[in-house]
GROMACS .gro file of C-alpha atoms in nm:
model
  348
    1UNK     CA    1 -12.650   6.126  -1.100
    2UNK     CA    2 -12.390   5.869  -1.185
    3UNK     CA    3 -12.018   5.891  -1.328
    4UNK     CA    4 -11.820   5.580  -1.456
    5UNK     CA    5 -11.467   5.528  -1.584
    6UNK     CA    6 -11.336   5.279  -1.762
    7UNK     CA    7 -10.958   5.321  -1.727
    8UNK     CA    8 -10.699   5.150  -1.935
    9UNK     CA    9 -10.283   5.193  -1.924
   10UNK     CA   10 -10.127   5.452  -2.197
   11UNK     CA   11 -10.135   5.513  -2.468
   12UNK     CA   12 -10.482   5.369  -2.449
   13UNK     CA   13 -10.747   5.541  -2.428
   14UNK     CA   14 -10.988   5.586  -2.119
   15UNK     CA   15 -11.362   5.645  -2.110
   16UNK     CA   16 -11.596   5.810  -1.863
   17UNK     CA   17 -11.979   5.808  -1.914
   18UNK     CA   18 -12.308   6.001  -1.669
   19UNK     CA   19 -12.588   5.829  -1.595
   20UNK     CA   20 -12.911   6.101  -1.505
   21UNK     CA   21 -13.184   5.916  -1.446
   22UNK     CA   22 -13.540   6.131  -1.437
   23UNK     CA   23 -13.375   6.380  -1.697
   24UNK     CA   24 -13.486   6.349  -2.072
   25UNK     CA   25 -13.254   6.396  -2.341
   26UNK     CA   26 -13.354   6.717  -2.421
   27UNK     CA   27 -13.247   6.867  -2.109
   28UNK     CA   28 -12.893   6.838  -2.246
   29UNK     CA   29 -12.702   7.049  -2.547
   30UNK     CA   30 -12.556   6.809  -2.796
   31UNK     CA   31 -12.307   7.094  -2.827
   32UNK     CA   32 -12.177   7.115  -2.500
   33UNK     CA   33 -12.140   6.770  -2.433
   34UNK     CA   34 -12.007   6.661  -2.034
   35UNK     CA   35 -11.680   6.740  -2.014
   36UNK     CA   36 -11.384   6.617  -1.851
   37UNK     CA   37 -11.232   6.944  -1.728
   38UNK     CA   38 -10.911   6.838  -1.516
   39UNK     CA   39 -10.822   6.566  -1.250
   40UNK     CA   40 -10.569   6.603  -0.959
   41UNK     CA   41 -10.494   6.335  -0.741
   42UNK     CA   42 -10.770   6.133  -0.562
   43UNK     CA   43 -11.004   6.410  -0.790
   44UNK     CA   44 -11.170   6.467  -1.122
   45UNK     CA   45 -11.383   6.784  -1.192
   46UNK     CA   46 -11.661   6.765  -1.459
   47UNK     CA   47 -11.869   7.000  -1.604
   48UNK     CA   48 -12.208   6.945  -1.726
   49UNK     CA   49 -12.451   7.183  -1.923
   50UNK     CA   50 -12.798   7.115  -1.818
   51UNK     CA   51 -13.100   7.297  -1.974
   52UNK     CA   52 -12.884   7.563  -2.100
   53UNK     CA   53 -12.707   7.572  -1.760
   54UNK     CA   54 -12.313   7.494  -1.680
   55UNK     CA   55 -12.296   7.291  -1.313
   56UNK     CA   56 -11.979   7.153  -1.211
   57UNK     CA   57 -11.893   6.826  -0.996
   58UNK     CA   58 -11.599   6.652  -0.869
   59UNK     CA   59 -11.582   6.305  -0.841
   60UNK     CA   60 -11.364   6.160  -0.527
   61UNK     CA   61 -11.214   5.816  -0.656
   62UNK     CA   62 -11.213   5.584  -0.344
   63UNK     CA   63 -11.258   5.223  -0.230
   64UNK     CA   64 -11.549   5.081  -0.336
   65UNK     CA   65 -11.854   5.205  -0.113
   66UNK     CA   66 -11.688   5.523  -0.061
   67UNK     CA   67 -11.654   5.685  -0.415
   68UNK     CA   68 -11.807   6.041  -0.392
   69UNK     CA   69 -11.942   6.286  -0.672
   70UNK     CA   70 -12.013   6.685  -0.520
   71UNK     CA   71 -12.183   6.953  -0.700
   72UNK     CA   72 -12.048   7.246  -0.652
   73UNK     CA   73 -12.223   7.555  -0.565
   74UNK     CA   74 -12.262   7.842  -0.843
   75UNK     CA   75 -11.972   8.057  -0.854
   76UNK     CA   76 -12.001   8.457  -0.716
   77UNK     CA   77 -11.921   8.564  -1.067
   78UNK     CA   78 -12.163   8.370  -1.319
   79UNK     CA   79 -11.888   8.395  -1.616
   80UNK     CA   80 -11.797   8.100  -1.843
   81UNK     CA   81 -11.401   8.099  -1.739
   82UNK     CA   82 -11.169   7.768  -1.743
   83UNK     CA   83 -11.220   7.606  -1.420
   84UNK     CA   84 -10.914   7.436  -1.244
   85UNK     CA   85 -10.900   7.190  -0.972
   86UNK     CA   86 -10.559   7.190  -0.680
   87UNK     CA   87 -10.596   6.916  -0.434
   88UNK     CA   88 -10.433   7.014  -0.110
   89UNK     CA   89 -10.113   6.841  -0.013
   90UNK     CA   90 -10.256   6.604   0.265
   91UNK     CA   91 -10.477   6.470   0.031
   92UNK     CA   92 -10.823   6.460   0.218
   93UNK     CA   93 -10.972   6.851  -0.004
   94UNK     CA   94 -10.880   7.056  -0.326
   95UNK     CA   95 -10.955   7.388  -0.398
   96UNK     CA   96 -11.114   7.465  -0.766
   97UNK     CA   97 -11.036   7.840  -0.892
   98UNK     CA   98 -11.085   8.010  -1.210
   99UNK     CA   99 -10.943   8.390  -1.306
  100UNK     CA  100 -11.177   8.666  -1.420
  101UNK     CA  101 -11.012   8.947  -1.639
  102UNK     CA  102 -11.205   9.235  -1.703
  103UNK     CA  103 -11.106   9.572  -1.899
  104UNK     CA  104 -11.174   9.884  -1.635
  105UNK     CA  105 -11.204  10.208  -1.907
  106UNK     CA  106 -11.109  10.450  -1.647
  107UNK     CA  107 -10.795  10.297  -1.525
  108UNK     CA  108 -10.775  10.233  -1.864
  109UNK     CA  109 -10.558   9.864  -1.788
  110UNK     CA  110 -10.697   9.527  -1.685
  111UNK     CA  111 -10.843   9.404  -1.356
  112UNK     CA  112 -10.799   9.052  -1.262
  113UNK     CA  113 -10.998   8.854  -1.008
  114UNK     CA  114 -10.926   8.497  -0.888
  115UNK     CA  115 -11.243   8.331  -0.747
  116UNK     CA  116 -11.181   8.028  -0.504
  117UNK     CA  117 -11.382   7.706  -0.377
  118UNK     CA  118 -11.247   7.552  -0.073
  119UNK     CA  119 -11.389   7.179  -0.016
  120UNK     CA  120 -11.333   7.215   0.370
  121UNK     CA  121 -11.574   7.500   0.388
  122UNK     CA  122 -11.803   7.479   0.073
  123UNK     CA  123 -11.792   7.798   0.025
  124UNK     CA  124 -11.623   8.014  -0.244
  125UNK     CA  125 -11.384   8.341  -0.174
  126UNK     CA  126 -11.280   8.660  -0.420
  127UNK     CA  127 -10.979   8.810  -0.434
  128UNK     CA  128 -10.826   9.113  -0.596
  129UNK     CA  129 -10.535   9.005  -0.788
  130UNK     CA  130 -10.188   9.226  -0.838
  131UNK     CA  131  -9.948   9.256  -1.137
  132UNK     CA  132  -9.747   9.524  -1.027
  133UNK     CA  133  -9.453   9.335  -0.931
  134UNK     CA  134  -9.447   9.125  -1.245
  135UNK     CA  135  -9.214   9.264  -1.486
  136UNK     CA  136  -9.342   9.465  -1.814
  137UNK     CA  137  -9.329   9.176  -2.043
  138UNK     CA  138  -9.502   8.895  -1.830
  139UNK     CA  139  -9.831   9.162  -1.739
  140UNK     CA  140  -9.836   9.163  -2.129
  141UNK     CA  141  -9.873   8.805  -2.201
  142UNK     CA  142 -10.106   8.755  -1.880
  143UNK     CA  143 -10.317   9.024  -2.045
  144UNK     CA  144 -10.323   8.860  -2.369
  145UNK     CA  145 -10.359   8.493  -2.224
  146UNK     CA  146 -10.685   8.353  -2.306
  147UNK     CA  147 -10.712   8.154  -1.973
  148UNK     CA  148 -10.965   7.932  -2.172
  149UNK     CA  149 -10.767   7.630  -2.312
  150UNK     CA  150 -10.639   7.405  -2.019
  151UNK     CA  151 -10.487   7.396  -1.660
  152UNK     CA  152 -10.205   7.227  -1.491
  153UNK     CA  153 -10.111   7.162  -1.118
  154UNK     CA  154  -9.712   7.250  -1.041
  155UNK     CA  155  -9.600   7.239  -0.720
  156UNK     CA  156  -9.893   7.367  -0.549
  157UNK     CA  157 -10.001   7.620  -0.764
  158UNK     CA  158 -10.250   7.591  -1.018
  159UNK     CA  159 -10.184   7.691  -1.385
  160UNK     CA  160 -10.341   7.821  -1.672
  161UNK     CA  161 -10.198   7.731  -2.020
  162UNK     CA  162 -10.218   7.954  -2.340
  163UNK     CA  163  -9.988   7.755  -2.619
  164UNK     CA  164  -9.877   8.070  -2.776
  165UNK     CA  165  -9.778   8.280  -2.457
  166UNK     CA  166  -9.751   8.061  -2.134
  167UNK     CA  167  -9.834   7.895  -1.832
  168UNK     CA  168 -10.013   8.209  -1.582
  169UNK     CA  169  -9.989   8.021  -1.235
  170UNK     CA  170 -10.204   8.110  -0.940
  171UNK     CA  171 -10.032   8.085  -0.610
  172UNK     CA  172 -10.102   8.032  -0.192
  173UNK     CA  173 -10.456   7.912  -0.302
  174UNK     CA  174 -10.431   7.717   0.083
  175UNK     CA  175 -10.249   7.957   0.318
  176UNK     CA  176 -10.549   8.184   0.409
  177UNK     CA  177 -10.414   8.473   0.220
  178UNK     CA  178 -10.492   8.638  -0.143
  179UNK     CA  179 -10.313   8.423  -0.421
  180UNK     CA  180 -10.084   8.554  -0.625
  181UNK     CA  181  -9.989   8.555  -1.016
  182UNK     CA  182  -9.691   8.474  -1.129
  183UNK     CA  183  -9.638   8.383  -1.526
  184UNK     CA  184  -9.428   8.168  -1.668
  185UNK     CA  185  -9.353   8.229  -2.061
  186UNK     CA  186  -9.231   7.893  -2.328
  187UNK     CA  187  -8.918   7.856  -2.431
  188UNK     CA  188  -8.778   8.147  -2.645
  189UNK     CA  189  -8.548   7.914  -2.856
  190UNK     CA  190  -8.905   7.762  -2.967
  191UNK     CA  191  -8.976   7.750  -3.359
  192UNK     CA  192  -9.196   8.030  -3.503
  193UNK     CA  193  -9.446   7.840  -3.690
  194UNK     CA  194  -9.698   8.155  -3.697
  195UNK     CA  195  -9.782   8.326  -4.056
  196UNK     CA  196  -9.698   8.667  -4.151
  197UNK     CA  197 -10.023   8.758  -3.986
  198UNK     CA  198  -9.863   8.650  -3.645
  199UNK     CA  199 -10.139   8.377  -3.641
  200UNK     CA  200 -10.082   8.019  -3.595
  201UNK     CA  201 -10.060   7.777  -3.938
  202UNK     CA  202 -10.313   7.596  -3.738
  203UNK     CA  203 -10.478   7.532  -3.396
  204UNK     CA  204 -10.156   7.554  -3.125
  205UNK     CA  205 -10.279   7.205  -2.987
  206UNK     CA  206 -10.125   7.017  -3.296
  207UNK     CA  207  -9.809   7.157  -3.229
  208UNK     CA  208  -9.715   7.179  -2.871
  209UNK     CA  209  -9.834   7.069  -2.510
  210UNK     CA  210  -9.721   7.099  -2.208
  211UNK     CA  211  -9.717   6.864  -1.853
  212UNK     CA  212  -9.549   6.877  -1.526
  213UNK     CA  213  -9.386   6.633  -1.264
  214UNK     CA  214  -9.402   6.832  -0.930
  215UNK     CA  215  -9.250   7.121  -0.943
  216UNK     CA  216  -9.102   7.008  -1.328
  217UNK     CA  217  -9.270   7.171  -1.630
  218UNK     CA  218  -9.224   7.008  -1.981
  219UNK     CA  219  -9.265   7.124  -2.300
  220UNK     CA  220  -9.278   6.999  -2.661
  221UNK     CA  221  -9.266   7.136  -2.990
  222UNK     CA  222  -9.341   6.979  -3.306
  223UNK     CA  223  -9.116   7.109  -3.574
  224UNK     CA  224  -9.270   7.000  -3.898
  225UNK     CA  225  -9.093   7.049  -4.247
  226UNK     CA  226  -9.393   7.241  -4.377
  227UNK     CA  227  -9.677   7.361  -4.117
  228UNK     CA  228  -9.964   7.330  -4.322
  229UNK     CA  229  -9.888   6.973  -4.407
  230UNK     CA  230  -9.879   6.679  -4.154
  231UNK     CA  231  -9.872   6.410  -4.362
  232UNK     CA  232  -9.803   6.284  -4.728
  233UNK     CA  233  -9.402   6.196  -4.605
  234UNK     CA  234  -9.305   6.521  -4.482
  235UNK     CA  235  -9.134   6.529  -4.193
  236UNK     CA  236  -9.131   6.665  -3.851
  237UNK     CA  237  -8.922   6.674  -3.533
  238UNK     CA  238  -9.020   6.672  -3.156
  239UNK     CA  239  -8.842   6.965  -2.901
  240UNK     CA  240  -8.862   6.889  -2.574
  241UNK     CA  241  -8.741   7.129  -2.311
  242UNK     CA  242  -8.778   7.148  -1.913
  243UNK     CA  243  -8.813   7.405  -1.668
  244UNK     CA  244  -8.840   7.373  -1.285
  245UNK     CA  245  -9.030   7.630  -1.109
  246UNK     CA  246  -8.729   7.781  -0.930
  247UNK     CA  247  -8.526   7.845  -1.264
  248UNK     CA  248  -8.569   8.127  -1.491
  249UNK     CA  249  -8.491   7.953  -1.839
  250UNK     CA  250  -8.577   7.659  -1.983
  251UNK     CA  251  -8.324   7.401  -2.125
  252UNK     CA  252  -8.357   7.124  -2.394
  253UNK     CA  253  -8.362   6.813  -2.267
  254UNK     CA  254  -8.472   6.569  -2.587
  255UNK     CA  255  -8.481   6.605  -2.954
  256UNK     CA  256  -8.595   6.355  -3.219
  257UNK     CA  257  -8.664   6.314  -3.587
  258UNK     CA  258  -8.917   6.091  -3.721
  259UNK     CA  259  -8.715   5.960  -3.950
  260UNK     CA  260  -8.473   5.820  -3.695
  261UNK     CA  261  -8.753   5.658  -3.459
  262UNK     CA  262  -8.723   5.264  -3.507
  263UNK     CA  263  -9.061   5.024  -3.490
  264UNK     CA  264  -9.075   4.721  -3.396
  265UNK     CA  265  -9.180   4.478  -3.597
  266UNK     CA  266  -9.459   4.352  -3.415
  267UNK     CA  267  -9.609   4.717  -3.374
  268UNK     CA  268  -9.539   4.761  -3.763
  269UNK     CA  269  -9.786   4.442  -3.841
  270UNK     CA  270 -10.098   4.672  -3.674
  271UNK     CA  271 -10.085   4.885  -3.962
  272UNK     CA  272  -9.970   4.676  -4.284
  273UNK     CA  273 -10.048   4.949  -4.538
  274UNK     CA  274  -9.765   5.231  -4.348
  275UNK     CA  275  -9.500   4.903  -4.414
  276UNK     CA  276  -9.228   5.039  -4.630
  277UNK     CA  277  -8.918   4.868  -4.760
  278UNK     CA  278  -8.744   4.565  -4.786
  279UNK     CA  279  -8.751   4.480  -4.448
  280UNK     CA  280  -9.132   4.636  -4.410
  281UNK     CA  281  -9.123   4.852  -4.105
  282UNK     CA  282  -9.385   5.081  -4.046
  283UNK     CA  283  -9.325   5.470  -4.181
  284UNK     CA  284  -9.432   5.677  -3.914
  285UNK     CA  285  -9.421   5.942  -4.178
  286UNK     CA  286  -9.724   5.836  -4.384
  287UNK     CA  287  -9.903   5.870  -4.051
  288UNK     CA  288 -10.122   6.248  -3.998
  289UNK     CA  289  -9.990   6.346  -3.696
  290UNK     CA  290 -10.304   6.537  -3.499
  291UNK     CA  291 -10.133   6.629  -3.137
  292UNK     CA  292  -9.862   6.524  -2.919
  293UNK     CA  293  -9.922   6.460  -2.576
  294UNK     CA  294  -9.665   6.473  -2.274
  295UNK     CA  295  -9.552   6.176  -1.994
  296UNK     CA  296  -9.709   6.337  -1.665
  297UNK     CA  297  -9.393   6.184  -1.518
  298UNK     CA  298  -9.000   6.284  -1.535
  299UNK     CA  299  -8.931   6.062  -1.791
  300UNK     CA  300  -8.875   6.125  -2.189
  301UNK     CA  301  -9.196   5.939  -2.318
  302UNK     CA  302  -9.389   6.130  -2.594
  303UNK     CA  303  -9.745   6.024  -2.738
  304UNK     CA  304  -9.855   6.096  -3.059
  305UNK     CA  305 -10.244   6.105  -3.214
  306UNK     CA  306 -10.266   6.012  -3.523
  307UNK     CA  307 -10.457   5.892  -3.837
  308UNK     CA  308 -10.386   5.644  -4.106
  309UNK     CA  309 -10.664   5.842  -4.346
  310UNK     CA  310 -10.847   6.181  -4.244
  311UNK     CA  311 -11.220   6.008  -4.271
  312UNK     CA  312 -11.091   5.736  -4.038
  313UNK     CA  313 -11.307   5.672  -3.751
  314UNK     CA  314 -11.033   5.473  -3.546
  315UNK     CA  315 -10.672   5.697  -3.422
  316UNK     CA  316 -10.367   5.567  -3.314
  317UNK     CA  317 -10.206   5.661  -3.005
  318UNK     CA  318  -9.868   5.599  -3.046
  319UNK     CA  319  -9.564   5.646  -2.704
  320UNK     CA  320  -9.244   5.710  -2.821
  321UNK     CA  321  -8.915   5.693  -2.607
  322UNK     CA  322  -8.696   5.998  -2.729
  323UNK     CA  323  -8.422   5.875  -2.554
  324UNK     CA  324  -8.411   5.551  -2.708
  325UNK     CA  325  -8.620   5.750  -3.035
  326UNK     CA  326  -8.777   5.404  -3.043
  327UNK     CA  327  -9.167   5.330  -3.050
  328UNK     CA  328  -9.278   5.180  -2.711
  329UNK     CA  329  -9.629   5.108  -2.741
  330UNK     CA  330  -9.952   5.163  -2.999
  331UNK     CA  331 -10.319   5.145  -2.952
  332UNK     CA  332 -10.623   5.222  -3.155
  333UNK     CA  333 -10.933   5.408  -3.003
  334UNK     CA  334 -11.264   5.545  -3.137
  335UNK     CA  335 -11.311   5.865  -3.259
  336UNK     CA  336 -11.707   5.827  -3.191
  337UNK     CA  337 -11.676   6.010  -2.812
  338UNK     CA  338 -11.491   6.308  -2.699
  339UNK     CA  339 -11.144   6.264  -2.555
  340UNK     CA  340 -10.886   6.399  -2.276
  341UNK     CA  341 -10.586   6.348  -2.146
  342UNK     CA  342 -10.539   6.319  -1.789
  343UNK     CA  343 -10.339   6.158  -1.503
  344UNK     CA  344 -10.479   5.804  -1.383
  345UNK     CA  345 -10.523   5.844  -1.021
  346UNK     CA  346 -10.332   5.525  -0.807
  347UNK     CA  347 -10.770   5.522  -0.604
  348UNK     CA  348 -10.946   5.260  -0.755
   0.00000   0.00000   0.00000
């Protein structure tokens, strides 16, 4: 089994493909296509449904010669939960956990499990999880969190992101000892863009995202004029607020309005039919806006997905600087393979 990458600078877009040889096409589900699950470091994981069957590998990015892909061994508990991958602070292993929630009638309250791989020994470990000394309103939203969408890696701990409730984060994953939850909610200043049913206008992901910088977490809103409508002129504003680990509130740091975001001229002539104006610069406006995505460093870059028509095969990814509120770079990329955002590794 094979992996490739073929790795470009933001806001391009990267590629990774597998190569099995000896395996006919029918051994895999064009529904559960391989997947890109998270990178960290010097390491990607990947998942991979094989004749009905999830397996899991991380790829080691090296010099060339020295690349590695492992498969990992099944996990004790044969559950499809959100995998996440920590590499260890020296560099050289990871560990790759996932959290197993499970309603227990006669305690009548919710039993959580963290299951851990360890590289150095190849060998995953249970452990019992506590919530008691969370407070009454974090066990709530780690109850409700659906520990299925995505994970991040802050300051040695590895984190679990539900869009409508938090970040749960799983500490001590490398000091010999049980982990232990924590949970970290979003900002409470954040706009309510849920319907009177207390569900979302539409999937969380074209609204908000979150990244971290260390021990940094970012987050950013989109705060659009009407919520069922991304497009057509209306307009829309980007939130941005940070939290270190060690505080217990977030604070704003940037806020922008598309309106006020200047183009340069040169990025405007990439998309001549969005030109507006006597001086034709390009109207970010007429653009649908599908997702924003975060900087993975502590800086104030934003990008944005986005469409020119809805049948288009070709998005835009689009940075923005909401400091300056100025458009830094644009780039096209095909809509004909799946796509994730990740960290570049420095490893070639």
């Amino acid at each position: 089994m094979e992996v490739s990458f073929w790795l470009v600078d933001p806001p391009g877009a990267s590629y990774f493909s597998f190569n099995c040889p000896g395996l006919h096409a029918s051994a895999f589900d064009d529904y559960a296509p391989p997947s890109l699950v998270c990178s960290g470091a010097a390491f990607v994981l990947f998942s991979l449904t094989i004749r009905g069957a999830v397996h899991h590998f991380v790829y080691t990015a090296a010099p060339a010669g020295k690349q590695s892909l492992e498969a990992l061994t099944d996990p004790p508990v044969c559950r499809r939960r959100r995998f996440g991958l920590l590499p260890r602070g020296d560099g050289e292993h990871y560990a790759v956990a996932y959290v197993d929630r499970q309603w227990i009638s006669q305690d009548d309250d919710w039993r959580f499990d963290a299951h851990v791989y360890s590289s150095e020994t190849q060998e995953w470990s249970s452990h019992r999880l506590s919530l008691l000394h969370l407070s009454k309103s974090d066990k709530l939203l780690c109850c409700k969190h659906t520990l299925y969408y995505r994970h991040i890696a802050v300051a040695g701990s590895l984190g679990w992101v539900d869009l409508l409730r938090g970040v749960l984060l799983l500490r001590n994953l490398f000091d010999g000892g049980d982990p232990v939850i924590e949970f970290i909610p979003f900002p409470e200043s954040r706009v309510n863009f849920l319907d009177e049913d207390g569900r979302p206008h539409r999937a969380c992901e074209y609204y908000c995202n979150v990244a971290c910088c260390d021990d940094l977490l970012k987050f950013i809103e989109i705060e659009f004029d009407d919520p069922l409508v991304r497009t057509s002129r209306k307009g829309w504003r980007a939130n941005v607020w940070n939290r270190k680990i060690s505080w217990n509130k977030w604070e704003i740091r940037s806020t922008v309005d598309v309106a006020s975001i200047s183009v340069d001229q040169s990025y405007s002539a990439l998309l001549p039919e969005l030109r507006q104006g006597d001086f034709q610069k390009l109207d970010l406006q007429k653009l649908i806006f599908y997702a924003p995505v975060l900087s993975t460093r502590n800086d104030d870059l934003i990008y944005m997905m986005a469409k020119v028509n809805a049948q288009d095969e070709t998005a835009w990814a689009i940075a923005v600087d909401m400091e300056r509120a100025a458009v830094e770079a644009m780039a096209p990329f095909s809509l004909g393979r799946h796509h994730y955002h990740i960290a570049k590794s420095r490893h070639a």
